[in-house]
Every structure is written in structure tokens, then in C-alpha cells.
Amino acid sequence: MLNRWSADDAPDRSDPVAQLVYASRLLGTDTGLVLHGGGNTSVKTTVTDLTGEPVEVLHVKGSGSDLATMGASGFTALRLARLRALLRLERLADTAMMNELRCARLDATAPDPSVESLLHALLPHPAVLHSHADALLTLTNQPEGRRLVEEVYGDSVVVVPYVMPGFDLARVCAELFPAQAHPGTVGMVLLNHGLFTFGADAEEAYHRHIELVGRAEERLARRTTPSRAAGPVPVDRVRLARLRAEISEVTGAPMVLSRYDDPTVRAFLGRADLAAVATRGPVTPDHVLRTKRVPLVGTDVAGYAEEYRQYVAEHQGRARAALTMLDPAPRVVLDPELGLLTAGRRATDARMAQDIYRHTIDVIEAAEAIGGYQALPAGDIFDVEYWELEQAKLRRGGALPEFAGEVAVVTGAASGIGRACAEALQARGACVVALDRDPSVTEGDGVARLGLQVDVTDRAAVDAALDRAVERFGGVDIVVAAAGIFPASQEIAGLDPETWHRTMAVNTESVAYLFSRTHPLLALAPRGGRVVVVASRNAVAPGPGAVSYSASKAAVVQVARVAALEWASDGIRVNVLHPDAVFDTGLWTPEVLAARAAHYGLTVEQYKRRNLLGTEITSARVADLTAALCGETFAATTGAQIPVDGGNERVI
């Protein structure tokens, strides 16, 4: 375990909160210690309140903050005396505890404090750091976990048996820590939960943390051996999309399904005892909120859902408050042919489940090498999954964006209308696969956006892009065909055959091919497939000198109309937009605009509004209508051709 503390970069001890921020980020950016909002840290100081009185304060990580990125504002200052008074209570429901913690804040606008604030308060040290280190959990998640911990650490740590986080855990630690701690105590191990270290300041607590995790790693290195694995397995995109559809049906909403494949994953999936070791439970109980208690091994989604319902029925008597059953769909799928798959209502949820389970594989493999992986009993996991605090979050949760869990493929997405459509769909919650021959299409990618440099006339490249799209997000729900070219003005008498063929290839043939390849995926879209073709006013009202463009746009309209006829029985709707005079695209340079305006004896602004409504047509306006066509407002519309031109006399 690398100690990354830098005396040159770390804040001075005179600013304990700033130093805590630095230590927190060091923990949070090491995925072997903390994943996606896990872990928490604190420091105790004395501040002067508004009355001028000194107040002992616990600055503790706010709930929902991420140690990797948080600053000082991510910590909540709590009155320490009040927290210590709460520790004297025999019983306190966790919802009541959270209310008391909120009331103890110095600033009512500060984030909700960590559910483990009381545990931080009881430790008699200024700085406290808590992580879920993989190496430590590998030791604790064993039939002889306590013995292994004591073998590695001796009496330098206090060992606490597993107790559900919250008030109950704080009360147990309040009893055990004073009884076991001595001047040489540098940490506390919570079995099946994580590691606490402490010190006079954040630097000392951090050094102790890294040292203790390093000792666990040394113990594991004695027995752990590398695994061998076969090479990568090609993806069957239709099979993957079908599995996503089944998971979405059980969930009751569209889901993102992401595929992960590397030698470690393939070796794990190749284990003869995969079903046995993978279904023993999560490494630490809070992972259940992202991964469910166990993964689906294989692809029997219906069978998994039935077993989940039985699990809830068996343990629902343990719930401390009214129970609302979560959807019974898996969040992790392990299949030797498909790989490691993770599901979520958003791409970020699937990514978090993926990261967590990738580390789970490491822990299971290492634990099996030194004895045997053992998770907590199902009832203890259920307690966290249906914790009253988590159920309260569920009841408070707001609606997700319109296209959450859905996947849109947009061509011509590097600029103009295509780019605006990609942005509009992503803003409404969709995952976007952006295709364009311009390499800039790959800029700005994130968890929910995949930009691929693709020439839409290159069929092999289009197929490869669809494979990438389905591996990343699980399927395709929406297709927006916006890629197109507008060749230089040319009369029929002087027609250049190459220009004609190139224009037809980009504007028409590529769309027909894309349709043929995406149809099986659109037919599996959980809410029905949707297609929008960005055609042109020229398709219905052509102008002289634009035969290649006008003919190609008229032809692609026919492709869309036939698709609407053929695909309606599959629940796929196909509609066409006819923009005109969209001047914020690459075609319309300032020089071209000025020249065209002068040709008509108009200013540039007058020329931009040369339509019946006198309004300017922008890429964003076209994109908004594209997104609307993909939404519920147009759920009963297919085969439509809608102008976006401010009113054109020739069209009307």
C-alpha cells in the first residue's frame, strides 16, 4: 500500500480541516480503500460560536459526499457535547438519530452528517479516518476472520464484531473500545465492515491507516497466486440487448446494462465453483445498495426475481419500519459467455456496481487463496438493504429524467443539428452514442456519453460502433439520423456522378444500412424504439442547383416511411423532421451568410428570419423537437413529416 502523503502538498497542522480534506482525498482516490462515496473522516476542533463562546466541534464527512473530490464544504460541523450525550442513551432509532445529528449542526444548511458520526465522536482522538480497504476485508470475510485479524495486528487494534451501522454500532463501540484500547492502540477493525485509524492529526491517522492496510496486503501476498484466463469473448449484441430487455421488464423501467471484460474477470467466470463463491454475499453490507445481495449467475432473470422475492418474504419481519420492496431485478450478472454485466437506472449506477463488483472479485479470489470467502448471513445484508434510512430516501426520491435508462445513437453528432440532438437527449437523461467522421466527436465523453469517430458509409465501422454501444449501455432505444452532406450547387446539365454517388451514400444509403442493423435492437427497447430522421425542406420543396441533395433527402424520407410501415408491429415509431435555413451549422460560414443575404438585398439578421413567422431556426430548436418526438407526447405518432422552418411558402 503506497503512502502518498506529501509534506510539500499537505496543508499545515495549523489548519486541521484543510489537512483532513487532503487526507480524505488521498483515501478517496485509492479504489483499494474507498469506492463511490464510501468511507468517512472527521476531525475535532474548538470554534467560537456567535455568542463568543468556545464550542467543541466534530467536523465529519457529510452524507453523500465523495472523499475523492470533497472540499471543506463537504464536512458538517456538529456540537460534540450533544453527540456524546446521545451515546449515553440505551436505544435510539436511526431516523431519530439522524434528526438529532441534524439538530446538532452549527450550520443548518450544511450537508446531512454521516450516519457514523456518533462513532467518530466517541473515539478520543482529534482525527479519525475510516475506509473499506479490500485487503482488510479479505482477512475479515473468512470463517476465521477474527483470528486472522488478531494474527496480523496483535493488540494494536480493537476488534469489533459485525453490528449494523448506525446507533447500535456506535453503542457497541462505546462499550468495547474503552475496554480494549491502550496507549499502543492505533486502529479499530470492524469485522466485515472496515478499518478506523486515528491520531493527533490527519497526517498521523493517515500514516497509520496505510501501515495497517499494508500489513494486511503482506499477509495476503504469502498465499495469493495469479489466475489464468482465456482471451476476450466477442459480444453478441442482440443477445445482450435481449437480456437488458428482460432485466428492464422485471425492474419496471428501462435499465442501462454495461459489459466488463478483462483477464481477471474471465478467470473468475471460468471457476468451476463460480455459482458457489459468487453467491455468498457482498464484501461489506453497504455494497448491497449498489449490487443487490448476490449476482445473477447465468441469464435466468425470471428465476433470479423469484428468488429475490422469496428472500424478502423470508426476512421482512426484521424490518424496523414499513417496508417497500425494491424491484427484484439483478444489478450484477455473471455469465461465462457474456462476461461481467452490471445494471442501473442510470449509467452512473451501472458503473458504480461494476467498480464494486470488480473489487469484489479481487477480494473473493484473494480470500479463497488463504482459506475461504465468507460473507455475512443474508439477514444482516437484508437489514442494510431495507434499512429505515434507505427506505426513507426511497420515499423522498424524486422522478428521474424522461429518458433515464435509455440509449440514443446519434449520427453527425460532432456539430450542428446532430450535436444539438445528442446534447438534448443526454440532458433529458439518455445515454448517448455519438457518431461522426470528425474526431472531435470523442471530446467530452463521460459515463453517459460515448463518442466514436465513424464514417457512416463504412459498414464495418458502423457495425463495430453498434457493438461498442451495446457493450457500454446494453442496447439501443433511440436512433437519430442527422449525418448529412450538402454538396456545392450544381445544375443537372453539369452533374458530377461522383458527387451524386457520395451524396446518396451519406444521406440515404447509410441511413438504410443503419436502420437494418439497429432494427433488432430497437425491437427490444423496453419502452419501444424511436427513430427520427433529419431530412430537409428540399425533400418536399427542392431548389435549383441542389439535385443531389434534394434527391437524397427525398429518398431518405421514403426509407423512413417504409420503416414506419414495417416496424410499427414491433412497437417502433419512425418520424421525419424537415429543417430549413438552420444557420448555426458548419455549412453556413459568416462569409456564405453574408453573400446569400446580399443576394436577396437583406441584412444577415433579416436573411436568418426570412420565413413566414419571422423567427430564426437554430440547431437547438430542431433538437428540442427531436427529443419531443422521442417522448410520450408523440407516443401515438409514426410516419409523420414535420417542418421546422418558421413557415415556408413553397412547402405550405
XYZ file of C-alpha atoms in Angstrom:
652
model
C 0.000 0.000 0.000
C 1.630 3.195 -1.237
C 1.824 6.055 1.249
C 1.047 9.138 -0.864
C 1.305 11.804 1.829
C 3.474 14.674 0.615
C 4.875 17.162 3.093
C 5.166 19.650 0.242
C 1.495 19.384 -0.758
C -0.213 18.789 2.585
C -1.683 21.772 4.468
C -0.074 22.785 7.722
C -1.247 21.286 11.040
C -2.479 24.748 11.999
C -5.483 24.177 9.686
C -6.852 20.791 10.796
C -9.888 20.884 8.466
C -7.741 21.611 5.402
C -5.389 18.823 6.417
C -8.389 16.494 6.796
C -9.560 17.406 3.285
C -6.118 16.455 1.965
C -6.103 13.108 3.820
C -9.678 12.389 2.722
C -8.789 12.868 -0.924
C -5.816 10.546 -0.604
C -8.126 7.853 0.759
C -10.907 8.557 -1.707
C -8.751 8.349 -4.826
C -7.415 4.913 -3.888
C -10.069 2.424 -5.037
C -8.459 -0.265 -2.915
C -9.625 1.738 0.108
C -12.838 3.517 -0.858
C -15.402 3.242 -3.651
C -18.124 5.688 -4.740
C -18.948 7.707 -1.674
C -17.811 5.089 0.827
C -15.713 5.722 3.914
C -15.831 8.753 6.161
C -13.426 11.024 8.013
C -13.528 13.586 10.785
C -11.544 15.990 12.933
C -12.369 17.554 16.276
C -11.671 21.247 16.865
C -12.854 24.119 19.031
C -14.602 27.065 17.389
C -16.146 30.265 18.681
C -19.896 30.499 18.081
C -21.976 33.646 17.501
C -22.205 34.329 21.236
C -18.434 34.314 21.581
C -18.452 31.028 23.495
C -15.950 28.271 22.642
C -17.644 25.135 21.304
C -16.092 21.696 20.797
C -16.963 20.607 17.279
C -16.781 17.409 15.221
C -16.207 18.148 11.537
C -17.470 14.964 9.868
C -17.994 13.969 6.270
C -21.437 14.880 5.009
C -23.712 12.094 3.817
C -23.431 11.608 0.058
C -20.074 13.360 -0.242
C -17.252 11.663 -2.117
C -13.906 11.583 -0.331
C -12.071 11.700 -3.657
C -13.367 15.135 -4.600
C -14.757 16.790 -1.480
C -13.620 20.102 -0.080
C -14.159 21.743 3.294
C -17.822 22.436 2.451
C -18.414 18.681 2.282
C -17.911 18.399 6.050
C -20.584 19.145 8.606
C -19.706 20.752 11.946
C -21.577 19.153 14.875
C -21.666 20.112 18.551
C -19.564 17.388 20.146
C -21.178 17.624 23.577
C -24.580 16.809 22.100
C -23.236 13.773 20.264
C -21.598 12.404 23.396
C -24.840 12.888 25.301
C -26.654 10.782 22.693
C -24.171 7.972 23.263
C -25.460 7.624 26.803
C -28.882 6.533 25.538
C -29.705 2.836 25.623
C -31.802 2.895 22.434
C -32.359 5.323 19.587
C -33.989 4.617 16.240
C -31.729 5.555 13.351
C -34.253 8.009 11.907
C -34.408 9.726 15.294
C -30.610 9.647 15.486
C -30.311 11.389 12.116
C -32.763 14.047 13.287
C -30.654 14.621 16.401
C -27.493 14.846 14.299
C -29.113 17.430 12.042
C -30.168 19.419 15.079
C -26.567 19.347 16.351
C -25.259 21.162 13.274
C -23.727 24.594 13.711
C -24.987 25.469 10.228
C -28.485 24.317 9.321
C -27.592 24.467 5.613
C -24.656 22.059 5.954
C -25.000 18.543 4.476
C -26.645 15.789 6.490
C -23.900 14.287 8.676
C -22.573 10.765 8.178
C -24.612 8.004 9.793
C -21.397 7.041 11.630
C -20.931 10.469 13.238
C -21.518 9.089 16.747
C -18.786 6.521 16.231
C -16.366 9.298 15.265
C -17.463 11.294 18.290
C -16.761 8.531 20.809
C -13.157 7.931 19.691
C -10.907 10.031 21.974
C -8.615 11.284 19.202
C -8.711 14.507 17.179
C -8.544 12.939 13.694
C -10.340 9.774 12.554
C -10.238 8.039 9.135
C -12.500 5.167 8.064
C -12.212 3.045 4.893
C -13.403 -0.254 3.474
C -9.968 -1.492 2.415
C -10.071 -4.554 0.155
C -7.093 -6.194 1.853
C -8.587 -5.841 5.313
C -11.988 -7.149 4.205
C -10.282 -10.131 2.626
C -8.999 -11.013 6.101
C -12.285 -10.410 7.906
C -14.508 -12.205 5.373
C -13.237 -15.616 6.411
C -14.601 -18.341 8.691
C -11.636 -17.489 10.950
C -11.686 -13.778 10.216
C -11.181 -12.558 13.765
C -8.253 -14.914 14.273
C -6.591 -13.674 11.089
C -7.010 -10.040 12.126
C -5.504 -10.734 15.539
C -2.668 -12.691 13.912
C -1.809 -9.747 11.644
C -2.306 -6.877 14.094
C -1.901 -8.336 17.561
C -3.309 -5.962 20.160
C -2.538 -2.808 18.148
C -6.191 -2.620 17.050
C -9.512 -3.025 18.801
C -11.605 -5.724 17.076
C -15.384 -5.250 16.970
C -17.798 -7.954 15.753
C -20.177 -7.034 12.962
C -23.025 -4.770 14.035
C -25.243 -2.903 11.618
C -24.079 0.717 11.086
C -25.928 3.431 12.945
C -26.745 3.903 16.607
C -26.397 0.214 17.512
C -22.835 0.080 16.189
C -21.890 3.288 17.981
C -23.221 1.921 21.283
C -21.292 -1.361 20.927
C -18.077 0.511 20.102
C -18.673 2.851 23.045
C -18.532 -0.221 25.281
C -15.776 -2.242 23.597
C -13.281 0.466 22.659
C -12.565 1.802 26.197
C -12.305 -1.771 27.476
C -9.726 -2.876 24.877
C -7.823 0.288 23.966
C -4.416 1.095 25.437
C -1.653 3.634 24.634
C -0.403 1.444 21.770
C -3.797 1.194 20.044
C -3.626 2.724 16.562
C -6.817 1.467 14.948
C -10.126 -0.330 15.178
C -11.268 -3.156 12.893
C -14.977 -3.658 12.381
C -15.362 -7.212 11.117
C -16.994 -7.414 7.656
C -17.152 -3.616 7.628
C -13.873 -1.730 7.566
C -10.947 -0.040 9.273
C -10.732 3.013 11.539
C -7.466 4.729 12.371
C -6.915 7.843 14.421
C -4.251 10.214 15.571
C -3.349 13.628 16.903
C -3.959 14.982 13.399
C -4.995 13.743 9.952
C -1.397 13.058 8.941
C -0.812 10.645 11.805
C -4.168 8.942 11.211
C -3.325 8.573 7.504
C 0.120 7.083 8.085
C -1.381 4.571 10.498
C -4.108 3.711 8.000
C -1.674 2.963 5.194
C 0.599 0.989 7.518
C -2.240 -1.233 8.744
C -3.604 -1.881 5.260
C -0.078 -2.654 4.096
C 0.262 -5.303 6.783
C -2.930 -6.954 5.544
C -1.589 -6.919 1.992
C 1.648 -8.558 3.130
C -0.335 -11.345 4.786
C -2.331 -11.950 1.613
C 0.738 -11.945 -0.627
C 2.046 -15.088 1.027
C -0.685 -17.271 -0.477
C -2.314 -15.407 -3.345
C -1.404 -16.698 -6.817
C -2.348 -15.193 -10.178
C -5.117 -16.790 -12.218
C -5.028 -17.699 -15.872
C -7.789 -16.766 -18.265
C -8.844 -17.273 -21.854
C -8.800 -14.405 -24.331
C -11.588 -11.855 -24.892
C -15.026 -13.164 -25.854
C -16.803 -11.325 -28.717
C -20.113 -9.732 -27.784
C -23.421 -10.898 -29.249
C -25.170 -7.541 -29.255
C -28.683 -8.858 -29.845
C -28.366 -11.388 -27.023
C -27.077 -8.652 -24.749
C -29.956 -6.360 -25.721
C -32.444 -9.161 -25.074
C -31.030 -9.686 -21.588
C -31.278 -5.943 -20.937
C -34.927 -6.046 -22.047
C -35.659 -8.867 -19.591
C -33.974 -7.030 -16.726
C -35.842 -3.827 -17.609
C -39.162 -5.683 -17.661
C -38.571 -7.086 -14.173
C -37.421 -3.678 -12.938
C -40.432 -1.940 -14.462
C -38.285 0.703 -16.156
C -35.527 0.944 -18.788
C -32.123 -0.089 -17.472
C -28.572 0.507 -18.622
C -26.606 -2.733 -18.880
C -22.816 -2.415 -19.089
C -20.366 -5.156 -20.013
C -16.903 -5.506 -18.472
C -14.219 -7.895 -19.606
C -10.573 -8.341 -18.641
C -8.309 -11.319 -17.806
C -9.208 -11.241 -14.098
C -12.930 -11.253 -14.833
C -12.575 -14.066 -17.381
C -10.578 -16.141 -14.908
C -13.243 -15.630 -12.243
C -16.044 -16.538 -14.638
C -14.121 -19.676 -15.567
C -14.089 -21.023 -11.997
C -15.750 -24.415 -11.637
C -17.258 -23.212 -8.348
C -18.415 -19.826 -9.717
C -22.040 -20.193 -8.628
C -20.984 -21.175 -5.098
C -18.397 -18.483 -4.391
C -20.193 -15.632 -6.202
C -23.463 -16.037 -4.307
C -22.180 -15.929 -0.739
C -22.912 -12.241 -0.374
C -21.226 -8.836 -0.682
C -17.839 -7.930 0.737
C -19.387 -5.348 3.044
C -23.132 -4.814 3.643
C -23.391 -1.319 2.195
C -22.467 -2.736 -1.232
C -25.939 -4.299 -1.325
C -27.358 -0.875 -2.152
C -25.497 -0.952 -5.490
C -25.180 -4.652 -6.323
C -28.054 -6.462 -4.557
C -27.081 -9.235 -2.145
C -25.974 -11.709 -4.812
C -25.388 -11.565 -8.559
C -27.306 -13.477 -11.187
C -25.093 -16.329 -12.362
C -26.248 -17.143 -15.879
C -29.130 -15.365 -17.591
C -32.326 -16.627 -15.904
C -33.703 -13.217 -14.926
C -37.169 -14.530 -14.032
C -35.676 -17.165 -11.743
C -33.500 -14.560 -10.036
C -36.514 -12.301 -9.480
C -38.485 -15.121 -7.874
C -35.592 -15.968 -5.528
C -35.296 -12.288 -4.599
C -38.996 -12.139 -3.699
C -38.533 -15.218 -1.508
C -35.527 -13.570 0.171
C -37.621 -10.506 1.018
C -40.539 -12.615 2.246
C -38.210 -14.645 4.467
C -36.627 -11.613 6.130
C -39.272 -8.881 6.026
C -40.058 -9.475 9.686
C -36.641 -7.961 10.510
C -37.607 -4.571 9.054
C -37.835 -1.828 11.683
C -40.241 0.304 9.658
C -42.832 -0.062 6.912
C -41.201 -1.969 4.075
C -41.421 -1.080 0.403
C -39.974 -3.918 -1.641
C -37.312 -2.892 -4.122
C -37.505 -4.185 -7.665
C -36.330 -7.814 -7.858
C -34.051 -7.449 -10.883
C -30.325 -8.218 -10.605
C -27.708 -5.488 -10.630
C -24.791 -7.807 -11.390
C -24.837 -10.628 -13.941
C -22.032 -13.179 -14.263
C -22.140 -15.213 -17.442
C -19.128 -17.091 -18.887
C -20.167 -16.118 -22.427
C -21.366 -12.546 -21.911
C -18.918 -11.544 -19.164
C -19.467 -9.326 -16.133
C -22.575 -7.207 -16.654
C -23.948 -4.547 -14.338
C -27.340 -2.853 -14.471
C -28.599 0.501 -13.250
C -31.298 3.068 -13.876
C -28.524 5.408 -14.982
C -25.110 4.820 -16.489
C -23.505 6.040 -13.253
C -25.397 3.389 -11.279
C -24.213 0.632 -13.606
C -20.647 1.966 -13.443
C -20.692 2.022 -9.634
C -21.982 -1.555 -9.490
C -19.279 -2.541 -11.956
C -16.490 -0.947 -9.930
C -17.751 -2.512 -6.715
C -18.084 -5.986 -8.175
C -14.704 -5.795 -9.870
C -13.213 -5.250 -6.402
C -15.476 -7.980 -5.021
C -13.867 -10.414 -7.457
C -10.418 -9.432 -6.177
C -11.480 -9.974 -2.574
C -13.145 -13.319 -3.277
C -10.132 -14.614 -5.205
C -7.704 -13.493 -2.501
C -9.910 -14.828 0.297
C -10.257 -18.208 -1.390
C -6.469 -18.386 -1.713
C -5.915 -18.065 2.045
C -8.860 -20.044 3.390
C -12.301 -19.327 2.003
C -14.536 -16.358 1.264
C -17.390 -15.926 3.727
C -19.879 -13.057 3.748
C -22.371 -12.111 6.428
C -25.644 -14.053 6.736
C -28.474 -12.985 4.427
C -30.431 -11.467 7.300
C -27.662 -8.996 8.120
C -27.465 -7.941 4.485
C -31.243 -7.545 4.364
C -31.078 -5.210 7.367
C -28.908 -2.778 5.406
C -30.775 -3.182 2.111
C -34.074 -2.390 3.865
C -32.646 -0.031 6.478
C -35.174 2.541 7.610
C -32.827 5.315 6.494
C -32.584 3.859 2.978
C -36.344 3.335 2.830
C -36.830 6.979 3.817
C -34.537 8.017 0.941
C -36.635 5.864 -1.391
C -39.830 7.598 -0.306
C -38.241 11.038 -0.701
C -36.662 10.288 -4.062
C -37.752 12.464 -6.968
C -38.530 11.418 -10.511
C -35.674 10.506 -12.811
C -35.228 12.364 -16.121
C -37.508 11.494 -19.041
C -35.072 9.216 -20.868
C -33.285 7.705 -17.849
C -32.033 4.223 -18.623
C -32.410 4.673 -22.382
C -29.757 4.735 -25.101
C -29.659 7.025 -28.127
C -27.439 6.649 -31.193
C -26.953 9.966 -32.997
C -25.094 10.309 -36.283
C -23.457 13.537 -37.390
C -23.049 14.350 -33.712
C -19.865 16.416 -33.857
C -21.561 19.639 -34.906
C -24.753 21.383 -35.903
C -28.093 19.632 -35.597
C -26.562 16.249 -34.721
C -24.570 17.664 -31.861
C -27.574 19.596 -30.564
C -29.716 16.436 -30.701
C -27.112 14.463 -28.760
C -26.948 17.180 -26.113
C -30.733 17.487 -25.867
C -31.230 13.753 -25.371
C -28.438 13.496 -22.817
C -29.851 16.492 -20.932
C -33.104 14.536 -20.668
C -31.331 11.550 -19.135
C -30.417 9.363 -22.118
C -27.070 7.690 -22.596
C -25.745 8.901 -25.934
C -23.585 7.162 -28.513
C -22.368 9.997 -30.743
C -21.068 9.070 -34.226
C -19.244 11.335 -36.664
C -16.263 11.207 -39.008
C -14.908 14.324 -37.271
C -12.511 13.214 -34.481
C -13.837 15.987 -32.229
C -16.881 13.771 -31.613
C -14.844 11.929 -28.970
C -14.277 15.072 -26.918
C -16.227 15.490 -23.693
C -17.012 11.808 -23.226
C -18.185 10.683 -19.820
C -20.005 7.847 -18.110
C -23.208 8.514 -20.076
C -21.642 9.545 -23.400
C -19.612 7.519 -25.874
C -18.210 9.397 -28.867
C -16.916 7.319 -31.775
C -15.177 8.515 -34.930
C -17.130 6.712 -37.637
C -17.766 7.316 -41.329
C -21.429 6.324 -41.660
C -20.767 4.944 -45.156
C -18.255 2.440 -43.726
C -20.479 -0.515 -42.873
C -17.857 -2.397 -40.896
C -17.204 0.714 -38.807
C -20.932 1.162 -38.170
C -21.238 -2.455 -37.015
C -18.230 -2.055 -34.724
C -19.750 1.125 -33.300
C -23.021 -0.663 -32.532
C -21.065 -3.412 -30.772
C -19.360 -0.752 -28.664
C -22.692 0.935 -27.945
C -24.344 -2.262 -26.731
C -21.335 -3.314 -24.667
C -21.314 0.072 -22.988
C -25.048 0.591 -22.425
C -26.868 -2.666 -23.225
C -28.988 -1.753 -26.224
C -30.427 0.985 -28.419
C -33.749 2.743 -27.809
C -33.449 5.830 -29.997
C -31.796 6.483 -33.362
C -31.348 9.993 -34.708
C -30.023 10.044 -38.281
C -28.593 13.541 -38.590
C -25.413 12.927 -40.574
C -25.536 14.524 -43.998
C -23.648 16.494 -46.636
C -24.732 19.385 -48.856
C -22.556 19.492 -51.975
C -21.765 22.645 -53.881
C -24.521 23.987 -56.135
C -24.586 22.119 -59.430
C -27.187 22.015 -62.194
C -28.297 18.695 -63.650
C -26.765 19.534 -67.005
C -23.335 19.559 -65.388
C -23.934 16.759 -62.867
C -20.821 15.143 -61.437
C -21.514 11.404 -60.934
C -19.048 11.170 -58.047
C -20.818 13.968 -56.206
C -24.145 12.265 -56.815
C -22.944 8.894 -55.520
C -21.215 10.364 -52.492
C -24.290 12.406 -51.539
C -26.614 9.422 -51.930
C -24.198 7.239 -49.954
C -24.092 9.601 -46.970
C -27.632 10.990 -46.968
C -29.603 7.883 -47.940
C -27.734 4.600 -48.191
C -26.003 4.970 -44.824
C -29.352 5.565 -43.131
C -30.881 2.484 -44.767
C -27.937 0.384 -43.571
C -28.090 1.849 -40.070
C -31.792 1.018 -39.950
C -31.134 -2.584 -40.982
C -28.539 -3.019 -38.224
C -30.413 -1.248 -35.439
C -33.846 -2.774 -36.050
C -33.204 -5.894 -33.906
C -32.038 -3.626 -31.079
C -34.891 -1.132 -31.396
C -37.364 -4.021 -31.332
C -36.019 -4.914 -27.868
C -36.210 -1.355 -26.477
C -38.079 -1.504 -23.142
C -40.343 1.462 -23.981
C -40.408 0.846 -27.722
C -37.906 2.029 -30.283
C -37.933 5.553 -31.651
C -36.313 6.880 -34.808
C -36.012 10.442 -36.045
C -34.624 11.206 -39.487
C -33.337 14.724 -40.018
C -34.273 15.314 -43.655
C -34.723 18.754 -45.243
C -37.176 21.231 -46.689
C -35.569 20.310 -50.001
C -37.164 16.873 -49.807
C -40.604 18.429 -50.364
C -39.703 21.772 -51.976
C -36.421 21.403 -53.886
C -34.492 24.287 -55.343
C -32.407 24.614 -58.488
C -28.773 23.556 -58.291
C -29.348 21.033 -55.492
C -30.329 17.870 -57.317
C -28.022 15.505 -55.415
C -29.012 16.880 -52.034
C -32.739 17.167 -52.777
C -32.962 13.697 -54.316
C -31.028 12.091 -51.443
C -33.251 13.737 -48.843
C -36.404 12.738 -50.705
C -35.091 9.177 -50.892
C -34.276 9.004 -47.172
C -37.813 10.170 -46.431
C -39.060 7.139 -48.344
C -36.730 4.914 -46.342
C -38.238 6.328 -43.148
C -41.816 5.928 -44.405
C -41.241 2.283 -45.292
C -39.612 1.693 -41.896
C -42.638 3.234 -40.183
C -44.874 0.784 -42.075
C -42.712 -2.261 -41.434
C -41.730 -1.593 -37.832
C -44.979 -0.473 -36.235
C -45.805 -4.045 -35.225
C -42.508 -4.098 -33.309
C -43.511 -1.004 -31.354
C -41.010 1.187 -33.209
C -42.103 4.613 -34.378
C -40.290 6.467 -37.140
C -40.727 10.157 -37.864
C -39.088 12.762 -40.057
C -38.111 16.380 -39.473
C -37.661 18.867 -42.292
C -35.449 21.731 -41.066
C -34.707 24.697 -43.277
C -32.282 27.583 -43.029
C -30.537 26.362 -39.856
C -27.715 28.848 -39.913
C -25.697 27.788 -36.851
C -24.273 24.718 -38.630
C -20.867 24.267 -40.230
C -22.325 24.767 -43.705
C -23.189 28.397 -43.025
C -19.957 30.323 -42.520
C -20.159 34.093 -41.917
C -18.938 34.645 -45.473
C -21.602 32.403 -47.030
C -24.309 34.028 -44.895
C -23.219 37.496 -45.913
C -23.136 36.550 -49.571
C -26.603 34.942 -49.521
C -28.094 37.874 -47.620
C -26.609 40.327 -50.122
C -28.020 38.254 -52.987
C -31.523 38.907 -51.643
C -30.786 42.508 -50.697
C -31.135 41.735 -46.992
C -29.028 42.094 -43.877
C -27.740 38.880 -42.323
C -30.291 39.125 -39.475
C -33.125 39.692 -41.957
C -31.961 36.759 -44.045
C -31.918 34.455 -40.984
C -35.575 35.254 -40.340
C -36.753 35.002 -43.942
C -39.796 32.838 -43.176
C -43.491 33.387 -42.507
C -43.112 33.589 -38.724
C -40.027 35.773 -38.916
C -38.193 33.514 -36.477
C -34.647 32.200 -36.520
C -34.278 28.430 -36.820
C -31.455 27.022 -34.687
C -29.958 23.593 -34.170
C -31.223 23.677 -30.579
C -34.793 24.258 -31.784
C -34.554 21.251 -34.103
C -33.034 19.200 -31.280
C -35.840 20.084 -28.872
C -38.412 18.826 -31.365
C -36.333 15.698 -31.951
C -36.348 14.948 -28.217
C -40.083 15.640 -28.043
C -40.718 13.175 -30.893
C -38.914 10.540 -28.817
C -41.030 11.263 -25.731
C -44.505 10.348 -24.563
C -46.162 13.364 -26.197
C -45.690 11.708 -29.595
C -46.210 8.120 -28.406
C -49.071 7.690 -30.901
C -47.266 9.284 -33.852
C -45.322 7.475 -36.555
C -44.685 8.182 -40.220
C -45.035 11.934 -39.666
C -43.105 14.604 -41.562
C -42.790 17.795 -39.565
C -41.309 21.041 -40.892
C -39.016 23.109 -38.695
C -38.706 26.160 -40.916
C -40.735 29.014 -39.469
C -43.230 28.562 -42.285
C -42.119 28.267 -45.896
C -44.482 29.369 -48.673
C -43.215 26.716 -51.078
C -43.784 23.946 -48.539
C -47.172 25.187 -47.416
